Amino acid sequence: MGFTQESLAEHLGIDRSTVGRWERGTLTPQPWNQPDLAGALKVSLDTLDTLLAPAAYAAQPAPDRVSEALVAPQRLDLITVGHLRQRVQQLDQRYDRVPSTSLLADAGLTLGQISFFGQHAPNGRTRLELREVETEAATLMGQLVWDASQRRDHDNARAHFDNAIAAAREIGNTTAEGHALLRKSYISLYGERDPQVGLSLTEQSAHTTSHTSNVLTGLALLHTAEAHAMMRDQRACEKALSEALTRFEKAHENDLAGYLFSPSQFDRMAGSCYLFLGDHRRAQKVLEKTARGIRRQNKSRAIVLGNLSLAHLRQGELDAATAALHEAIDVVEETRGGGGLNIVFDAGKELRRWRSEQLVSEVYDRLLSLMTAA
């Protein structure tokens, strides 16, 4: 397209070194960069996915190498561990855009292989690297189990997160430990609806990562804010939101948890906080802005649209509420995200006082189809 690294970086508002890492295949463009990158290259987002796929799946020998090591585990080496890590990361990249049920088998197989190798890995760097991959795989498995169960299987998900935490602590990886702690907090916050326990875990996550990852600390503070909002403590909520924003402003591209960050996260969580605090107009404005910024059909977008529908409903705005809810259902039908499913059903319950309206009947038909498919 006639770009140099410098001119493409300037066009996208990023560092030239980032473009260089994209070209070398050591870094995949983040989801929030991809729409602008696709525009610069004059291709669709689906075509961009295809163009990026060769880099993501370049290591075709991975299955053979892992299979050989399973037969002779004493041959396990850093290259084989690298293939296992790549497999976990490929699954993780797909998590937000496809149903978790479609990833469970591969994730379970990979985690089982990692556990097997853990019994035979030689001491030293190979074992250390394997334990790092195990923390990533166990955290991902916890996410998948909980999401696939529509956020109902708390026990098995929590067990995977606990295994990830134990492995991370064994090797002193505070970033991985903090990530697993944060994921574990979601079970208390959004599954068991226990903000006090959730708050304890989000604060523990923020403390654990405070010296290693501004991104992860910022994310933990966002969920700390939401826990306070659930308990209607506005002052503590807004203090945590402010601290999270400060952390994100300090983050740099080499942050170990940088792949977890997206520009929409702060507004998404702030909108949810204001919804819990009962400031529905403010929540609506923030969530509308967030929904416009999330261009892809993913699980996070379903949550934003579901919350936006609730914000409209609680202001008596039926037309806007059902429009947002239809969009949320569109995303949920594609991704089957547990968080989005729960929120659209919550919105459906709040629609009952308008159940005689044709708009609501149409929504209920779609919710019934979702329930049948689930």
Coordinates of C-alpha atoms in Angstrom, one line a residue:
M1 CA 0.0 0.0 0.0
G2 CA 3.0 2.3 -0.2
F3 CA 3.6 2.7 3.6
T4 CA 6.9 2.6 5.3
Q5 CA 7.0 1.5 8.9
E6 CA 7.3 5.1 9.9
S7 CA 4.4 6.3 7.8
L8 CA 2.1 3.5 8.8
A9 CA 2.9 4.0 12.5
E10 CA 2.1 7.7 12.1
H11 CA -1.1 7.0 10.3
L12 CA -2.3 4.6 13.1
G13 CA -0.9 6.7 16.0
I14 CA 1.5 4.1 17.3
D15 CA 5.2 3.6 17.7
R16 CA 7.3 2.5 14.6
S17 CA 8.7 -0.3 16.7
T18 CA 5.2 -1.8 17.1
V19 CA 4.9 -2.0 13.3
G20 CA 8.3 -3.7 13.2
R21 CA 7.2 -6.3 15.7
W22 CA 4.0 -6.9 13.6
E23 CA 6.1 -7.5 10.6
R24 CA 8.5 -9.9 12.4
G25 CA 5.5 -11.8 13.8
T26 CA 6.6 -11.3 17.4
L27 CA 3.4 -9.2 18.1
T28 CA -0.1 -9.5 16.7
P29 CA -2.0 -6.3 16.2
Q30 CA -4.3 -5.8 19.2
P31 CA -8.1 -5.9 18.6
W32 CA -8.5 -2.2 18.9
N33 CA -5.8 -1.5 16.3
Q34 CA -7.3 -3.9 13.8
P35 CA -10.2 -1.8 12.4
D36 CA -7.8 1.1 11.7
L37 CA -5.1 -1.2 10.3
A38 CA -7.7 -2.9 8.0
G39 CA -8.8 0.6 6.8
A40 CA -5.2 1.6 6.1
L41 CA -4.7 -1.6 4.1
K42 CA -8.1 -1.2 2.4
V43 CA -9.3 -4.7 3.4
S44 CA -12.2 -6.0 5.5
L45 CA -11.7 -7.2 9.1
D46 CA -12.4 -10.8 8.0
T47 CA -9.7 -10.4 5.3
L48 CA -7.3 -9.0 7.9
D49 CA -7.9 -12.0 10.1
T50 CA -6.9 -14.2 7.2
L51 CA -3.8 -12.2 6.5
L52 CA -2.8 -12.4 10.2
A53 CA -3.5 -16.2 10.4
P54 CA -0.3 -17.4 8.8
A55 CA 1.7 -15.7 11.5
A56 CA -0.6 -17.0 14.2
Y57 CA -0.4 -20.6 12.9
A58 CA 3.1 -20.6 11.4
A59 CA 4.4 -23.4 13.7
Q60 CA 2.8 -26.3 11.8
P61 CA 5.2 -28.9 13.3
A62 CA 3.8 -28.2 16.8
P63 CA 1.5 -31.2 17.0
D64 CA 4.2 -33.6 15.9
R65 CA 6.8 -32.3 18.3
V66 CA 4.3 -32.4 21.2
S67 CA 3.2 -35.9 20.2
E68 CA 6.8 -37.1 20.1
A69 CA 7.4 -35.6 23.6
L70 CA 4.3 -37.4 24.9
V71 CA 5.9 -40.7 23.9
A72 CA 9.3 -39.8 25.3
P73 CA 8.7 -37.1 27.9
Q74 CA 12.4 -37.0 28.8
R75 CA 12.9 -35.3 25.4
L76 CA 10.8 -32.3 26.5
D77 CA 12.6 -29.1 25.7
L78 CA 12.0 -25.4 25.5
I79 CA 10.9 -25.6 21.9
T80 CA 8.2 -28.0 22.7
V81 CA 7.1 -25.9 25.7
G82 CA 7.0 -22.9 23.3
H83 CA 4.6 -24.9 21.0
L84 CA 2.3 -25.5 24.0
R85 CA 2.4 -21.9 24.9
Q86 CA 1.5 -20.9 21.4
R87 CA -1.5 -23.3 21.4
V88 CA -2.7 -21.7 24.7
Q89 CA -2.3 -18.2 23.3
Q90 CA -4.2 -19.1 20.1
L91 CA -7.1 -20.4 22.1
D92 CA -7.0 -17.3 24.3
Q93 CA -7.2 -15.0 21.3
R94 CA -10.4 -16.7 20.1
Y95 CA -12.1 -16.6 23.5
D96 CA -13.8 -13.3 23.2
R97 CA -15.3 -14.0 19.7
V98 CA -16.5 -17.6 19.6
P99 CA -18.6 -19.8 22.0
S100 CA -16.5 -21.2 24.8
T101 CA -17.9 -24.6 24.2
S102 CA -16.0 -24.8 20.9
L103 CA -12.7 -24.2 22.7
L104 CA -13.1 -26.5 25.8
A105 CA -11.9 -29.7 24.2
D106 CA -8.7 -28.3 22.8
A107 CA -8.0 -26.3 26.0
G108 CA -8.6 -29.4 28.1
L109 CA -6.4 -31.5 26.0
T110 CA -3.6 -28.9 26.1
L111 CA -3.8 -28.5 29.9
G112 CA -3.8 -32.3 30.3
Q113 CA -0.6 -32.5 28.2
I114 CA 1.0 -29.7 30.2
S115 CA 0.1 -31.5 33.5
F116 CA 1.6 -34.8 32.1
F117 CA 4.8 -33.1 31.1
G118 CA 5.0 -31.5 34.6
Q119 CA 5.5 -34.9 36.1
H120 CA 8.5 -35.6 33.8
A121 CA 10.1 -32.2 33.0
P122 CA 13.7 -31.8 33.9
N123 CA 14.6 -29.3 36.6
G124 CA 15.8 -25.9 35.5
R125 CA 14.5 -23.5 32.8
T126 CA 12.4 -26.1 31.0
R127 CA 10.3 -26.8 34.2
L128 CA 10.1 -23.1 34.9
E129 CA 8.8 -22.3 31.5
L130 CA 6.3 -25.2 31.6
R131 CA 4.9 -23.9 34.9
E132 CA 4.4 -20.5 33.3
V133 CA 2.5 -22.1 30.5
E134 CA 0.5 -24.1 33.0
T135 CA -0.6 -20.8 34.8
E136 CA -1.9 -19.5 31.4
A137 CA -3.6 -22.7 30.5
A138 CA -5.3 -23.2 33.9
T139 CA -6.5 -19.6 33.9
L140 CA -7.9 -19.9 30.4
M141 CA -9.6 -23.2 31.3
G142 CA -11.3 -21.6 34.3
Q143 CA -12.6 -18.8 32.0
L144 CA -13.9 -21.3 29.5
V145 CA -15.6 -23.6 32.0
W146 CA -17.4 -20.7 33.7
D147 CA -18.4 -19.0 30.5
A148 CA -19.6 -22.3 28.8
S149 CA -21.7 -23.0 31.9
Q150 CA -23.4 -19.6 31.6
R151 CA -21.5 -18.5 34.7
R152 CA -23.0 -21.3 36.8
D153 CA -20.2 -23.8 37.4
H154 CA -18.4 -21.9 40.1
D155 CA -16.6 -24.8 41.7
N156 CA -14.8 -26.2 38.7
A157 CA -13.9 -22.7 37.4
R158 CA -12.6 -21.7 40.9
A159 CA -10.5 -24.9 41.1
H160 CA -8.8 -24.1 37.8
F161 CA -8.0 -20.5 39.0
D162 CA -6.7 -21.9 42.3
N163 CA -4.4 -24.2 40.4
A164 CA -3.2 -21.3 38.3
I165 CA -2.5 -19.2 41.4
A166 CA -0.6 -22.0 43.0
A167 CA 1.6 -22.5 39.9
A168 CA 2.2 -18.8 39.6
R169 CA 3.3 -18.5 43.2
E170 CA 5.6 -21.4 42.9
I171 CA 7.6 -19.7 40.2
G172 CA 7.1 -16.1 41.6
N173 CA 5.2 -14.8 38.6
T174 CA 3.1 -12.1 40.2
T175 CA 1.5 -11.0 36.9
A176 CA 0.1 -14.5 36.2
E177 CA -1.0 -14.8 39.9
G178 CA -2.8 -11.4 39.7
H179 CA -4.6 -12.4 36.5
A180 CA -5.9 -15.6 38.0
L181 CA -6.9 -13.8 41.2
L182 CA -8.8 -11.2 39.1
R183 CA -10.6 -14.0 37.1
K184 CA -11.5 -15.7 40.4
S185 CA -13.0 -12.5 41.7
Y186 CA -15.5 -12.5 38.8
I187 CA -17.1 -15.6 40.2
S188 CA -17.9 -13.8 43.4
L189 CA -18.9 -10.6 41.8
Y190 CA -21.0 -11.8 38.9
G191 CA -21.8 -15.4 39.7
E192 CA -22.5 -15.5 43.4
R193 CA -23.3 -11.8 43.6
D194 CA -21.1 -11.4 46.7
P195 CA -19.4 -8.0 46.2
Q196 CA -17.6 -8.2 49.6
V197 CA -15.7 -11.4 48.7
G198 CA -15.2 -10.1 45.2
L199 CA -13.8 -6.8 46.6
S200 CA -11.3 -8.7 48.7
L201 CA -10.0 -10.6 45.6
T202 CA -9.8 -7.6 43.3
E203 CA -7.8 -5.7 46.0
Q204 CA -5.5 -8.7 46.4
S205 CA -5.0 -8.8 42.6
A206 CA -4.2 -5.1 42.4
H207 CA -1.7 -5.4 45.3
T208 CA -0.1 -8.5 43.8
T209 CA 0.5 -6.8 40.4
S210 CA 1.2 -3.3 41.6
H211 CA 4.9 -3.5 40.8
T212 CA 4.8 -5.6 37.7
S213 CA 1.9 -4.5 35.5
N214 CA 0.1 -1.2 35.3
V215 CA -2.5 -2.7 33.0
L216 CA -3.4 -5.6 35.2
T217 CA -3.5 -3.4 38.3
G218 CA -5.7 -0.9 36.4
L219 CA -8.1 -3.8 35.5
A220 CA -8.2 -5.0 39.1
L221 CA -9.0 -1.4 40.2
L222 CA -11.9 -1.2 37.7
H223 CA -13.5 -4.3 39.2
T224 CA -12.7 -2.9 42.7
A225 CA -14.7 0.1 41.6
E226 CA -17.6 -2.1 40.5
A227 CA -17.6 -4.0 43.7
H228 CA -17.9 -0.7 45.6
A229 CA -20.7 0.3 43.2
M230 CA -22.6 -2.9 43.9
M231 CA -22.5 -1.9 47.6
R232 CA -23.6 1.6 46.7
D233 CA -20.4 3.2 47.9
Q234 CA -20.0 6.0 45.3
R235 CA -17.0 7.7 46.9
A236 CA -15.0 4.5 47.0
C237 CA -16.1 3.5 43.5
E238 CA -15.0 6.8 41.9
K239 CA -11.7 6.8 43.8
A240 CA -11.0 3.3 42.4
L241 CA -12.0 4.4 38.9
S242 CA -9.6 7.4 39.2
E243 CA -6.7 5.1 40.4
A244 CA -7.4 2.7 37.5
L245 CA -7.2 5.6 35.0
T246 CA -3.9 6.7 36.4
R247 CA -2.5 3.2 36.1
F248 CA -3.6 2.9 32.4
E249 CA -1.9 6.3 31.7
K250 CA 1.3 4.9 33.1
A251 CA 1.2 1.6 31.1
H252 CA 3.6 1.1 28.2
E253 CA 3.7 -1.3 25.3
N254 CA 6.1 -3.7 27.0
D255 CA 3.6 -4.3 29.9
L256 CA 3.4 -8.1 30.5
A257 CA -0.4 -7.9 30.6
G258 CA -0.7 -5.4 27.7
Y259 CA -2.7 -7.9 25.6
L260 CA -5.5 -7.8 28.2
F261 CA -6.1 -4.0 27.7
S262 CA -8.4 -2.3 25.3
P263 CA -9.4 1.4 25.2
S264 CA -13.1 0.6 25.7
Q265 CA -12.6 -1.1 29.1
F266 CA -12.6 2.0 31.3
D267 CA -15.8 3.3 29.9
R268 CA -17.4 -0.1 29.9
M269 CA -16.7 -0.6 33.5
A270 CA -17.6 3.0 34.5
G271 CA -20.9 2.6 32.7
S272 CA -21.6 -0.5 34.7
C273 CA -20.6 1.2 37.9
Y274 CA -23.1 4.1 37.4
L275 CA -25.8 1.6 36.6
F276 CA -25.3 -0.1 40.0
L277 CA -25.2 3.3 41.6
G278 CA -28.5 4.2 40.1
D279 CA -27.2 7.1 38.0
H280 CA -28.9 5.7 34.9
R281 CA -28.6 8.7 32.6
R282 CA -24.9 9.0 33.2
A283 CA -24.5 5.2 32.7
Q284 CA -26.5 5.5 29.4
K285 CA -24.2 8.2 28.0
V286 CA -21.0 6.3 28.9
L287 CA -22.3 3.0 27.5
E288 CA -23.5 4.6 24.3
K289 CA -20.0 5.9 23.7
T290 CA -18.5 2.6 24.5
A291 CA -20.9 0.7 22.2
R292 CA -19.9 2.9 19.3
G293 CA -16.2 2.2 20.0
I294 CA -16.5 -1.5 20.0
R295 CA -16.9 -2.4 16.4
R296 CA -16.5 -6.2 16.6
Q297 CA -19.2 -8.7 17.6
N298 CA -17.6 -10.0 20.8
K299 CA -18.6 -11.0 24.3
S300 CA -17.7 -7.6 25.8
R301 CA -19.9 -5.8 23.3
A302 CA -22.9 -8.0 24.4
I303 CA -22.4 -6.9 28.0
V304 CA -22.1 -3.2 27.1
L305 CA -25.3 -3.4 25.0
G306 CA -27.1 -5.4 27.7
N307 CA -26.2 -2.8 30.3
L308 CA -27.2 0.0 27.9
S309 CA -30.6 -1.6 27.5
L310 CA -31.0 -1.7 31.3
A311 CA -30.0 1.9 31.6
H312 CA -32.8 2.9 29.1
L313 CA -35.3 0.6 30.7
R314 CA -34.8 2.2 34.1
Q315 CA -35.5 5.6 32.6
G316 CA -38.7 4.3 31.0
E317 CA -37.3 4.5 27.4
L318 CA -38.7 1.3 25.9
D319 CA -37.9 1.9 22.2
A320 CA -34.2 2.6 22.9
A321 CA -34.0 -0.3 25.4
T322 CA -35.4 -2.9 23.0
A323 CA -33.2 -1.6 20.2
A324 CA -30.1 -2.1 22.3
L325 CA -31.3 -5.4 23.5
H326 CA -31.8 -6.7 20.0
E327 CA -28.2 -5.7 19.2
A328 CA -27.1 -7.5 22.4
I329 CA -29.0 -10.6 21.4
D330 CA -27.4 -10.5 17.9
V331 CA -23.9 -10.7 19.6
V332 CA -25.0 -13.4 22.1
E333 CA -26.3 -15.6 19.4
E334 CA -22.9 -15.6 17.8
T335 CA -20.6 -15.7 20.8
R336 CA -22.8 -17.5 23.5
G337 CA -20.9 -15.5 26.2
G338 CA -22.2 -16.2 29.7
G339 CA -22.0 -12.6 30.8
G340 CA -24.0 -11.4 27.8
L341 CA -26.6 -14.1 28.3
N342 CA -27.2 -13.3 31.9
I343 CA -27.6 -9.6 31.2
V344 CA -30.0 -10.0 28.3
F345 CA -32.1 -12.3 30.5
D346 CA -32.0 -9.7 33.3
A347 CA -33.2 -7.1 30.9
G348 CA -36.0 -9.5 29.8
K349 CA -37.2 -9.7 33.4
E350 CA -37.4 -5.9 33.6
L351 CA -39.4 -5.8 30.5
R352 CA -42.4 -7.5 32.1
R353 CA -44.3 -4.3 32.9
W354 CA -44.4 -3.7 29.1
R355 CA -45.2 -7.3 28.2
S356 CA -48.4 -6.3 26.3
E357 CA -46.3 -4.2 23.9
Q358 CA -45.5 -5.6 20.4
L359 CA -41.8 -4.5 20.8
V360 CA -41.5 -6.6 23.9
S361 CA -43.2 -9.6 22.4
E362 CA -40.5 -9.6 19.6
V363 CA -37.8 -9.5 22.2
Y364 CA -39.3 -12.3 24.2
D365 CA -39.5 -14.5 21.1
R366 CA -35.8 -14.1 20.6
L367 CA -35.0 -14.7 24.3
L368 CA -37.1 -17.9 24.1
S369 CA -35.0 -19.0 21.2
L370 CA -31.8 -18.3 23.1
M371 CA -33.1 -20.3 26.1
T372 CA -33.9 -23.2 23.8
A373 CA -30.5 -23.2 22.2
A374 CA -28.7 -22.9 25.6

